[in-house]
């Protein structure tokens, strides 16, 4: 991707979208982004990224934008990404995550787009990574357990079918739990960092509210994830899905212990809060990323401890 290309990020103001935009801008690419109403507020790259308001459920509006920009690359990042919120409002989750994505696929079919399209799925679509199977591969069966994961699994399948049936240049990425600075505090590790910062500033008593600490997650630094996404955008094969993960599950409780140690704040208490738990929570996740390594030699390089330390800054 050395030459200057046009990149359209549908859903550019979230954690991952803004980091991808930052990376593309640093490589002198032409970047366009979309936001939904109030979500543009606080977007730090608005001077470098040409922004457009878009409701992904509006297919005509999306089609006009795509036809106007004629992007070389399209990234579908728009999502309602909270499992808890997906239970509270499953219809909105399906409309944004699935219907919005299908709108893009239909536009690609109608306009016979030659753009490289990256659809963002999720490692949660596999469901539980059972103890008898250390990690899951792209060929394993999808067993989503909640409305969020169901929406992602459905779009994942649609994208691969459209790539095959309509000869579209579409790839799917299935990331594990991506963590890093500036992440929304609706996610556990970012929430721990947020609470610890408040404790250090005297804004909160030395008590951290937590959910289920016994569950295990496959964590990866956002900078490693962006490198993987860049490799897929450049080398990924149409109709293929790629896991992005470390393949080594870490208990949430262990990550909390590390981030407390790194904070150097003494006598922090941990308090269980049911508001931080989700129905049918996945207890263990680990993704095999051998397909990514075979594609480009990619492997995660940043240790979790370094990521946690960065998140406290």
mmCIF file of C-alpha atoms in Angstrom:
data_model
loop_
_atom_site.group_PDB
_atom_site.id
_atom_site.type_symbol
_atom_site.label_atom_id
_atom_site.label_comp_id
_atom_site.label_asym_id
_atom_site.label_seq_id
_atom_site.Cartn_x
_atom_site.Cartn_y
_atom_site.Cartn_z
ATOM 1 C CA UNK A 1 0.000 0.000 0.000
ATOM 2 C CA UNK A 2 2.930 2.298 -0.729
ATOM 3 C CA UNK A 3 1.091 4.391 -3.344
ATOM 4 C CA UNK A 4 -1.436 6.977 -2.231
ATOM 5 C CA UNK A 5 -4.877 5.348 -2.247
ATOM 6 C CA UNK A 6 -8.354 6.382 -1.150
ATOM 7 C CA UNK A 7 -9.674 4.675 1.990
ATOM 8 C CA UNK A 8 -13.270 4.914 3.225
ATOM 9 C CA UNK A 9 -13.798 3.979 6.881
ATOM 10 C CA UNK A 10 -17.491 3.388 7.551
ATOM 11 C CA UNK A 11 -17.645 3.925 11.292
ATOM 12 C CA UNK A 12 -14.369 5.795 11.733
ATOM 13 C CA UNK A 13 -14.894 7.458 15.115
ATOM 14 C CA UNK A 14 -14.744 4.375 17.334
ATOM 15 C CA UNK A 15 -11.637 3.038 19.039
ATOM 16 C CA UNK A 16 -10.408 0.825 16.210
ATOM 17 C CA UNK A 17 -11.607 3.060 13.384
ATOM 18 C CA UNK A 18 -9.820 6.122 14.730
ATOM 19 C CA UNK A 19 -6.589 4.146 15.200
ATOM 20 C CA UNK A 20 -6.780 2.793 11.638
ATOM 21 C CA UNK A 21 -7.382 6.332 10.367
ATOM 22 C CA UNK A 22 -4.368 7.567 12.319
ATOM 23 C CA UNK A 23 -2.192 4.821 10.825
ATOM 24 C CA UNK A 24 -3.359 5.519 7.271
ATOM 25 C CA UNK A 25 -2.791 9.263 7.660
ATOM 26 C CA UNK A 26 0.730 8.602 8.942
ATOM 27 C CA UNK A 27 1.396 6.789 5.654
ATOM 28 C CA UNK A 28 0.087 9.698 3.580
ATOM 29 C CA UNK A 29 -3.043 7.897 2.423
ATOM 30 C CA UNK A 30 -6.247 9.757 1.515
ATOM 31 C CA UNK A 31 -8.746 8.940 4.252
ATOM 32 C CA UNK A 32 -12.502 9.456 4.375
ATOM 33 C CA UNK A 33 -14.572 8.613 7.429
ATOM 34 C CA UNK A 34 -18.201 8.437 8.457
ATOM 35 C CA UNK A 35 -19.875 9.207 11.743
ATOM 36 C CA UNK A 36 -23.405 8.844 13.080
ATOM 37 C CA UNK A 37 -24.735 12.108 14.498
ATOM 38 C CA UNK A 38 -23.043 12.935 17.832
ATOM 39 C CA UNK A 39 -20.241 10.376 17.417
ATOM 40 C CA UNK A 40 -18.016 12.872 15.599
ATOM 41 C CA UNK A 41 -17.505 14.797 18.834
ATOM 42 C CA UNK A 42 -13.963 14.377 20.138
ATOM 43 C CA UNK A 43 -12.643 12.738 16.966
ATOM 44 C CA UNK A 44 -8.998 13.812 17.010
ATOM 45 C CA UNK A 45 -8.208 13.323 13.313
ATOM 46 C CA UNK A 46 -11.034 15.378 11.832
ATOM 47 C CA UNK A 47 -8.497 17.763 10.301
ATOM 48 C CA UNK A 48 -6.744 14.942 8.438
ATOM 49 C CA UNK A 49 -9.798 12.825 7.624
ATOM 50 C CA UNK A 50 -12.633 14.112 5.471
ATOM 51 C CA UNK A 51 -15.737 13.283 7.491
ATOM 52 C CA UNK A 52 -19.290 12.543 6.335
ATOM 53 C CA UNK A 53 -22.386 11.952 8.423
ATOM 54 C CA UNK A 54 -23.962 8.592 7.581
ATOM 55 C CA UNK A 55 -26.608 6.325 9.021
ATOM 56 C CA UNK A 56 -25.552 2.881 7.756
ATOM 57 C CA UNK A 57 -29.200 1.818 7.680
ATOM 58 C CA UNK A 58 -29.734 4.365 4.868
ATOM 59 C CA UNK A 59 -28.649 2.430 1.786
ATOM 60 C CA UNK A 60 -29.241 5.303 -0.637
ATOM 61 C CA UNK A 61 -27.094 7.650 1.417
ATOM 62 C CA UNK A 62 -24.326 5.061 1.613
ATOM 63 C CA UNK A 63 -24.505 4.414 -2.128
ATOM 64 C CA UNK A 64 -24.226 8.118 -2.948
ATOM 65 C CA UNK A 65 -21.177 8.414 -0.707
ATOM 66 C CA UNK A 66 -19.413 5.362 -2.155
ATOM 67 C CA UNK A 67 -20.151 6.459 -5.733
ATOM 68 C CA UNK A 68 -18.851 9.953 -4.973
ATOM 69 C CA UNK A 69 -15.588 8.898 -3.308
ATOM 70 C CA UNK A 70 -14.781 5.852 -5.479
ATOM 71 C CA UNK A 71 -12.537 4.407 -2.743
ATOM 72 C CA UNK A 72 -9.802 1.875 -3.356
ATOM 73 C CA UNK A 73 -10.432 0.377 0.094
ATOM 74 C CA UNK A 74 -13.583 0.232 2.223
ATOM 75 C CA UNK A 75 -13.566 -0.809 5.886
ATOM 76 C CA UNK A 76 -16.919 -1.672 7.469
ATOM 77 C CA UNK A 77 -16.336 -0.845 11.140
ATOM 78 C CA UNK A 78 -19.773 0.491 12.089
ATOM 79 C CA UNK A 79 -21.085 -1.526 15.015
ATOM 80 C CA UNK A 80 -22.968 -1.595 18.257
ATOM 81 C CA UNK A 81 -20.190 -3.524 19.978
ATOM 82 C CA UNK A 82 -21.418 -4.029 23.544
ATOM 83 C CA UNK A 83 -22.751 -7.482 24.423
ATOM 84 C CA UNK A 84 -24.736 -6.026 27.325
ATOM 85 C CA UNK A 85 -26.356 -3.412 25.097
ATOM 86 C CA UNK A 86 -27.074 -6.049 22.458
ATOM 87 C CA UNK A 87 -29.281 -7.850 24.972
ATOM 88 C CA UNK A 88 -30.980 -4.585 25.926
ATOM 89 C CA UNK A 89 -31.650 -3.633 22.297
ATOM 90 C CA UNK A 90 -31.150 -6.591 19.926
ATOM 91 C CA UNK A 91 -33.104 -4.987 17.062
ATOM 92 C CA UNK A 92 -30.835 -1.933 16.919
ATOM 93 C CA UNK A 93 -27.785 -4.199 17.148
ATOM 94 C CA UNK A 94 -28.973 -6.261 14.166
ATOM 95 C CA UNK A 95 -29.867 -3.146 12.165
ATOM 96 C CA UNK A 96 -26.465 -1.506 12.625
ATOM 97 C CA UNK A 97 -24.190 -4.537 12.607
ATOM 98 C CA UNK A 98 -25.950 -6.709 10.031
ATOM 99 C CA UNK A 99 -28.383 -4.638 7.947
ATOM 100 C CA UNK A 100 -25.860 -1.810 7.574
ATOM 101 C CA UNK A 101 -23.229 -4.284 6.419
ATOM 102 C CA UNK A 102 -25.597 -5.944 3.952
ATOM 103 C CA UNK A 103 -26.364 -2.490 2.558
ATOM 104 C CA UNK A 104 -22.667 -2.138 1.727
ATOM 105 C CA UNK A 105 -22.561 -5.601 0.132
ATOM 106 C CA UNK A 106 -25.606 -4.801 -1.997
ATOM 107 C CA UNK A 107 -24.016 -1.522 -3.089
ATOM 108 C CA UNK A 108 -20.808 -3.347 -4.001
ATOM 109 C CA UNK A 109 -22.835 -5.805 -6.085
ATOM 110 C CA UNK A 110 -24.935 -3.107 -7.783
ATOM 111 C CA UNK A 111 -21.983 -0.862 -8.651
ATOM 112 C CA UNK A 112 -19.676 -3.811 -9.431
ATOM 113 C CA UNK A 113 -17.124 -2.255 -7.105
ATOM 114 C CA UNK A 114 -13.485 -3.140 -7.554
ATOM 115 C CA UNK A 115 -12.654 -1.729 -4.127
ATOM 116 C CA UNK A 116 -11.024 -3.998 -1.556
ATOM 117 C CA UNK A 117 -13.648 -4.360 1.191
ATOM 118 C CA UNK A 118 -12.703 -5.371 4.732
ATOM 119 C CA UNK A 119 -15.592 -6.588 6.881
ATOM 120 C CA UNK A 120 -14.946 -6.541 10.622
ATOM 121 C CA UNK A 121 -16.336 -9.638 12.293
ATOM 122 C CA UNK A 122 -15.377 -10.841 15.797
ATOM 123 C CA UNK A 123 -13.717 -13.740 17.566
ATOM 124 C CA UNK A 124 -16.876 -14.056 19.662
ATOM 125 C CA UNK A 125 -18.695 -15.680 16.725
ATOM 126 C CA UNK A 126 -17.062 -19.027 17.615
ATOM 127 C CA UNK A 127 -18.728 -19.058 21.017
ATOM 128 C CA UNK A 128 -16.902 -20.931 23.742
ATOM 129 C CA UNK A 129 -13.322 -22.089 23.167
ATOM 130 C CA UNK A 130 -13.702 -25.299 25.143
ATOM 131 C CA UNK A 131 -10.906 -26.671 27.292
ATOM 132 C CA UNK A 132 -10.452 -29.683 25.033
ATOM 133 C CA UNK A 133 -9.648 -27.328 22.159
ATOM 134 C CA UNK A 134 -6.899 -24.853 22.984
ATOM 135 C CA UNK A 135 -7.786 -22.373 20.228
ATOM 136 C CA UNK A 136 -10.183 -22.022 17.320
ATOM 137 C CA UNK A 137 -9.404 -21.913 13.616
ATOM 138 C CA UNK A 138 -11.216 -20.162 10.771
ATOM 139 C CA UNK A 139 -12.648 -23.499 9.617
ATOM 140 C CA UNK A 140 -14.320 -24.214 12.970
ATOM 141 C CA UNK A 141 -18.081 -24.016 13.389
ATOM 142 C CA UNK A 142 -19.597 -20.680 14.393
ATOM 143 C CA UNK A 143 -21.628 -20.818 17.624
ATOM 144 C CA UNK A 144 -22.534 -17.236 18.616
ATOM 145 C CA UNK A 145 -24.083 -16.866 22.078
ATOM 146 C CA UNK A 146 -25.555 -13.356 22.148
ATOM 147 C CA UNK A 147 -27.239 -10.841 19.805
ATOM 148 C CA UNK A 148 -23.966 -8.998 19.148
ATOM 149 C CA UNK A 149 -22.125 -12.179 18.126
ATOM 150 C CA UNK A 150 -25.106 -13.398 16.081
ATOM 151 C CA UNK A 151 -25.103 -10.141 14.104
ATOM 152 C CA UNK A 152 -21.371 -10.441 13.472
ATOM 153 C CA UNK A 153 -21.571 -14.118 12.467
ATOM 154 C CA UNK A 154 -24.394 -13.391 10.031
ATOM 155 C CA UNK A 155 -22.549 -10.517 8.320
ATOM 156 C CA UNK A 156 -19.378 -12.628 8.252
ATOM 157 C CA UNK A 157 -21.268 -15.328 6.315
ATOM 158 C CA UNK A 158 -22.988 -12.847 3.996
ATOM 159 C CA UNK A 159 -19.659 -11.202 3.140
ATOM 160 C CA UNK A 160 -17.967 -14.458 2.195
ATOM 161 C CA UNK A 161 -20.962 -15.598 0.117
ATOM 162 C CA UNK A 162 -21.140 -12.260 -1.730
ATOM 163 C CA UNK A 163 -17.419 -12.433 -2.474
ATOM 164 C CA UNK A 164 -17.846 -15.877 -4.002
ATOM 165 C CA UNK A 165 -21.161 -15.436 -5.833
ATOM 166 C CA UNK A 166 -20.632 -11.920 -7.182
ATOM 167 C CA UNK A 167 -16.833 -11.910 -7.634
ATOM 168 C CA UNK A 168 -16.289 -9.101 -5.134
ATOM 169 C CA UNK A 169 -12.949 -8.388 -3.459
ATOM 170 C CA UNK A 170 -14.127 -8.869 0.132
ATOM 171 C CA UNK A 171 -12.129 -10.153 3.107
ATOM 172 C CA UNK A 172 -13.307 -10.743 6.663
ATOM 173 C CA UNK A 173 -11.222 -10.192 9.781
ATOM 174 C CA UNK A 174 -12.104 -11.878 13.078
ATOM 175 C CA UNK A 175 -10.231 -10.079 15.868
ATOM 176 C CA UNK A 176 -9.943 -11.201 19.464
ATOM 177 C CA UNK A 177 -10.166 -8.654 22.306
ATOM 178 C CA UNK A 178 -8.306 -5.592 21.040
ATOM 179 C CA UNK A 179 -7.056 -3.310 23.807
ATOM 180 C CA UNK A 180 -5.148 -0.044 23.966
ATOM 181 C CA UNK A 181 -5.181 3.608 24.922
ATOM 182 C CA UNK A 182 -8.318 5.675 24.248
ATOM 183 C CA UNK A 183 -10.586 2.623 24.294
ATOM 184 C CA UNK A 184 -14.145 3.066 25.559
ATOM 185 C CA UNK A 185 -14.589 2.264 29.240
ATOM 186 C CA UNK A 186 -17.494 -0.034 28.336
ATOM 187 C CA UNK A 187 -14.803 -2.712 27.859
ATOM 188 C CA UNK A 188 -13.338 -4.412 30.923
ATOM 189 C CA UNK A 189 -9.605 -3.635 30.660
ATOM 190 C CA UNK A 190 -10.220 -0.039 29.584
ATOM 191 C CA UNK A 191 -12.692 0.277 32.446
ATOM 192 C CA UNK A 192 -10.100 -0.954 34.955
ATOM 193 C CA UNK A 193 -7.601 1.612 33.643
ATOM 194 C CA UNK A 194 -10.253 4.338 33.809
ATOM 195 C CA UNK A 195 -11.127 3.519 37.424
ATOM 196 C CA UNK A 196 -7.469 3.361 38.466
ATOM 197 C CA UNK A 197 -6.816 6.766 36.893
ATOM 198 C CA UNK A 198 -9.756 8.175 38.854
ATOM 199 C CA UNK A 199 -8.405 6.631 42.064
ATOM 200 C CA UNK A 200 -4.967 8.157 41.445
ATOM 201 C CA UNK A 201 -6.585 11.579 40.940
ATOM 202 C CA UNK A 202 -8.680 11.267 44.080
ATOM 203 C CA UNK A 203 -11.925 11.181 42.086
ATOM 204 C CA UNK A 204 -12.829 7.687 43.254
ATOM 205 C CA UNK A 205 -12.376 5.673 46.426
ATOM 206 C CA UNK A 206 -9.740 2.902 46.114
ATOM 207 C CA UNK A 207 -12.373 0.366 45.077
ATOM 208 C CA UNK A 208 -12.610 -1.125 41.577
ATOM 209 C CA UNK A 209 -15.973 -2.493 40.437
ATOM 210 C CA UNK A 210 -15.622 -5.613 38.293
ATOM 211 C CA UNK A 211 -17.638 -8.292 36.527
ATOM 212 C CA UNK A 212 -16.622 -11.933 36.031
ATOM 213 C CA UNK A 213 -12.871 -12.178 36.659
ATOM 214 C CA UNK A 214 -12.646 -15.924 36.009
ATOM 215 C CA UNK A 215 -13.394 -15.636 32.281
ATOM 216 C CA UNK A 216 -10.398 -15.797 29.925
ATOM 217 C CA UNK A 217 -9.781 -13.603 26.904
ATOM 218 C CA UNK A 218 -7.315 -13.500 24.026
ATOM 219 C CA UNK A 219 -5.902 -9.962 24.224
ATOM 220 C CA UNK A 220 -3.979 -8.132 21.544
ATOM 221 C CA UNK A 221 -2.612 -4.593 21.375
ATOM 222 C CA UNK A 222 -4.426 -2.307 18.950
ATOM 223 C CA UNK A 223 -1.114 -1.523 17.216
ATOM 224 C CA UNK A 224 -0.590 -5.206 16.431
ATOM 225 C CA UNK A 225 -4.200 -5.459 15.246
ATOM 226 C CA UNK A 226 -3.743 -2.526 12.878
ATOM 227 C CA UNK A 227 -0.666 -4.144 11.380
ATOM 228 C CA UNK A 228 -2.671 -7.329 10.772
ATOM 229 C CA UNK A 229 -5.521 -5.366 9.177
ATOM 230 C CA UNK A 230 -3.026 -3.620 6.903
ATOM 231 C CA UNK A 231 -1.667 -7.004 5.811
ATOM 232 C CA UNK A 232 -5.169 -8.289 5.030
ATOM 233 C CA UNK A 233 -6.051 -5.138 3.077
ATOM 234 C CA UNK A 234 -2.933 -5.608 0.974
ATOM 235 C CA UNK A 235 -2.668 -9.393 0.653
ATOM 236 C CA UNK A 236 -5.951 -10.933 1.793
ATOM 237 C CA UNK A 237 -7.717 -13.220 -0.677
ATOM 238 C CA UNK A 238 -11.350 -12.574 -1.697
ATOM 239 C CA UNK A 239 -13.885 -14.578 0.286
ATOM 240 C CA UNK A 240 -11.428 -15.515 3.033
ATOM 241 C CA UNK A 241 -11.706 -14.890 6.775
ATOM 242 C CA UNK A 242 -8.663 -14.262 8.970
ATOM 243 C CA UNK A 243 -8.380 -14.644 12.741
ATOM 244 C CA UNK A 244 -6.404 -11.915 14.492
ATOM 245 C CA UNK A 245 -5.271 -13.022 17.927
ATOM 246 C CA UNK A 246 -2.454 -14.162 20.163
ATOM 247 C CA UNK A 247 -3.854 -17.632 20.814
ATOM 248 C CA UNK A 248 -3.061 -17.430 24.534
ATOM 249 C CA UNK A 249 -6.069 -16.869 26.813
ATOM 250 C CA UNK A 250 -5.540 -14.699 29.896
ATOM 251 C CA UNK A 251 -7.943 -14.568 32.822
ATOM 252 C CA UNK A 252 -9.539 -11.156 33.237
ATOM 253 C CA UNK A 253 -8.595 -11.357 36.915
ATOM 254 C CA UNK A 254 -4.928 -11.811 35.996
ATOM 255 C CA UNK A 255 -5.035 -8.755 33.718
ATOM 256 C CA UNK A 256 -6.630 -6.773 36.561
ATOM 257 C CA UNK A 257 -3.898 -7.889 38.967
ATOM 258 C CA UNK A 258 -1.214 -6.762 36.514
ATOM 259 C CA UNK A 259 -2.757 -3.366 35.884
ATOM 260 C CA UNK A 260 -3.106 -2.755 39.644
ATOM 261 C CA UNK A 261 0.570 -3.683 40.127
ATOM 262 C CA UNK A 262 1.596 -1.330 37.325
ATOM 263 C CA UNK A 263 -0.394 1.512 38.883
ATOM 264 C CA UNK A 264 1.716 1.279 42.070
ATOM 265 C CA UNK A 265 -1.355 2.269 44.089
ATOM 266 C CA UNK A 266 -1.514 0.384 47.366
ATOM 267 C CA UNK A 267 -4.579 -1.195 48.973
ATOM 268 C CA UNK A 268 -7.006 -1.151 46.056
ATOM 269 C CA UNK A 269 -10.081 -3.240 46.828
ATOM 270 C CA UNK A 270 -11.934 -5.227 44.170
ATOM 271 C CA UNK A 271 -15.740 -5.334 44.337
ATOM 272 C CA UNK A 272 -18.039 -7.590 42.275
ATOM 273 C CA UNK A 273 -20.767 -5.625 40.511
ATOM 274 C CA UNK A 274 -23.535 -7.501 38.685
ATOM 275 C CA UNK A 275 -24.005 -4.516 36.366
ATOM 276 C CA UNK A 276 -20.643 -5.446 34.811
ATOM 277 C CA UNK A 277 -21.720 -8.991 33.860
ATOM 278 C CA UNK A 278 -23.470 -10.214 30.705
ATOM 279 C CA UNK A 279 -25.922 -13.000 29.955
ATOM 280 C CA UNK A 280 -24.342 -16.104 28.418
ATOM 281 C CA UNK A 281 -20.872 -14.609 28.744
ATOM 282 C CA UNK A 282 -18.126 -16.444 26.881
ATOM 283 C CA UNK A 283 -15.848 -17.943 29.516
ATOM 284 C CA UNK A 284 -12.845 -18.717 27.324
ATOM 285 C CA UNK A 285 -11.559 -17.424 23.994
ATOM 286 C CA UNK A 286 -8.360 -18.086 22.067
ATOM 287 C CA UNK A 287 -7.881 -17.627 18.326
ATOM 288 C CA UNK A 288 -5.404 -19.470 16.128
ATOM 289 C CA UNK A 289 -3.729 -16.975 13.785
ATOM 290 C CA UNK A 290 -1.643 -19.342 11.689
ATOM 291 C CA UNK A 291 -3.510 -18.283 8.565
ATOM 292 C CA UNK A 292 -2.380 -14.685 9.126
ATOM 293 C CA UNK A 293 1.204 -15.801 9.642
ATOM 294 C CA UNK A 294 1.060 -17.812 6.429
ATOM 295 C CA UNK A 295 -0.403 -14.818 4.568
ATOM 296 C CA UNK A 296 2.221 -12.271 5.570
ATOM 297 C CA UNK A 297 4.389 -13.489 8.438
ATOM 298 C CA UNK A 298 2.294 -11.442 10.877
ATOM 299 C CA UNK A 299 2.440 -12.228 14.584
ATOM 300 C CA UNK A 300 1.528 -10.089 17.617
ATOM 301 C CA UNK A 301 4.659 -8.492 19.073
ATOM 302 C CA UNK A 302 3.550 -6.216 21.920
ATOM 303 C CA UNK A 303 3.248 -7.953 25.329
ATOM 304 C CA UNK A 304 0.007 -7.455 27.238
ATOM 305 C CA UNK A 305 1.893 -5.960 30.185
ATOM 306 C CA UNK A 306 3.272 -3.200 27.944
ATOM 307 C CA UNK A 307 -0.230 -2.465 26.647
ATOM 308 C CA UNK A 308 -1.617 -2.257 30.179
ATOM 309 C CA UNK A 309 1.173 0.099 31.205
ATOM 310 C CA UNK A 310 0.466 2.335 28.196
ATOM 311 C CA UNK A 311 -3.234 2.441 29.078
ATOM 312 C CA UNK A 312 -2.438 3.906 32.501
ATOM 313 C CA UNK A 313 -0.642 6.913 31.011
#
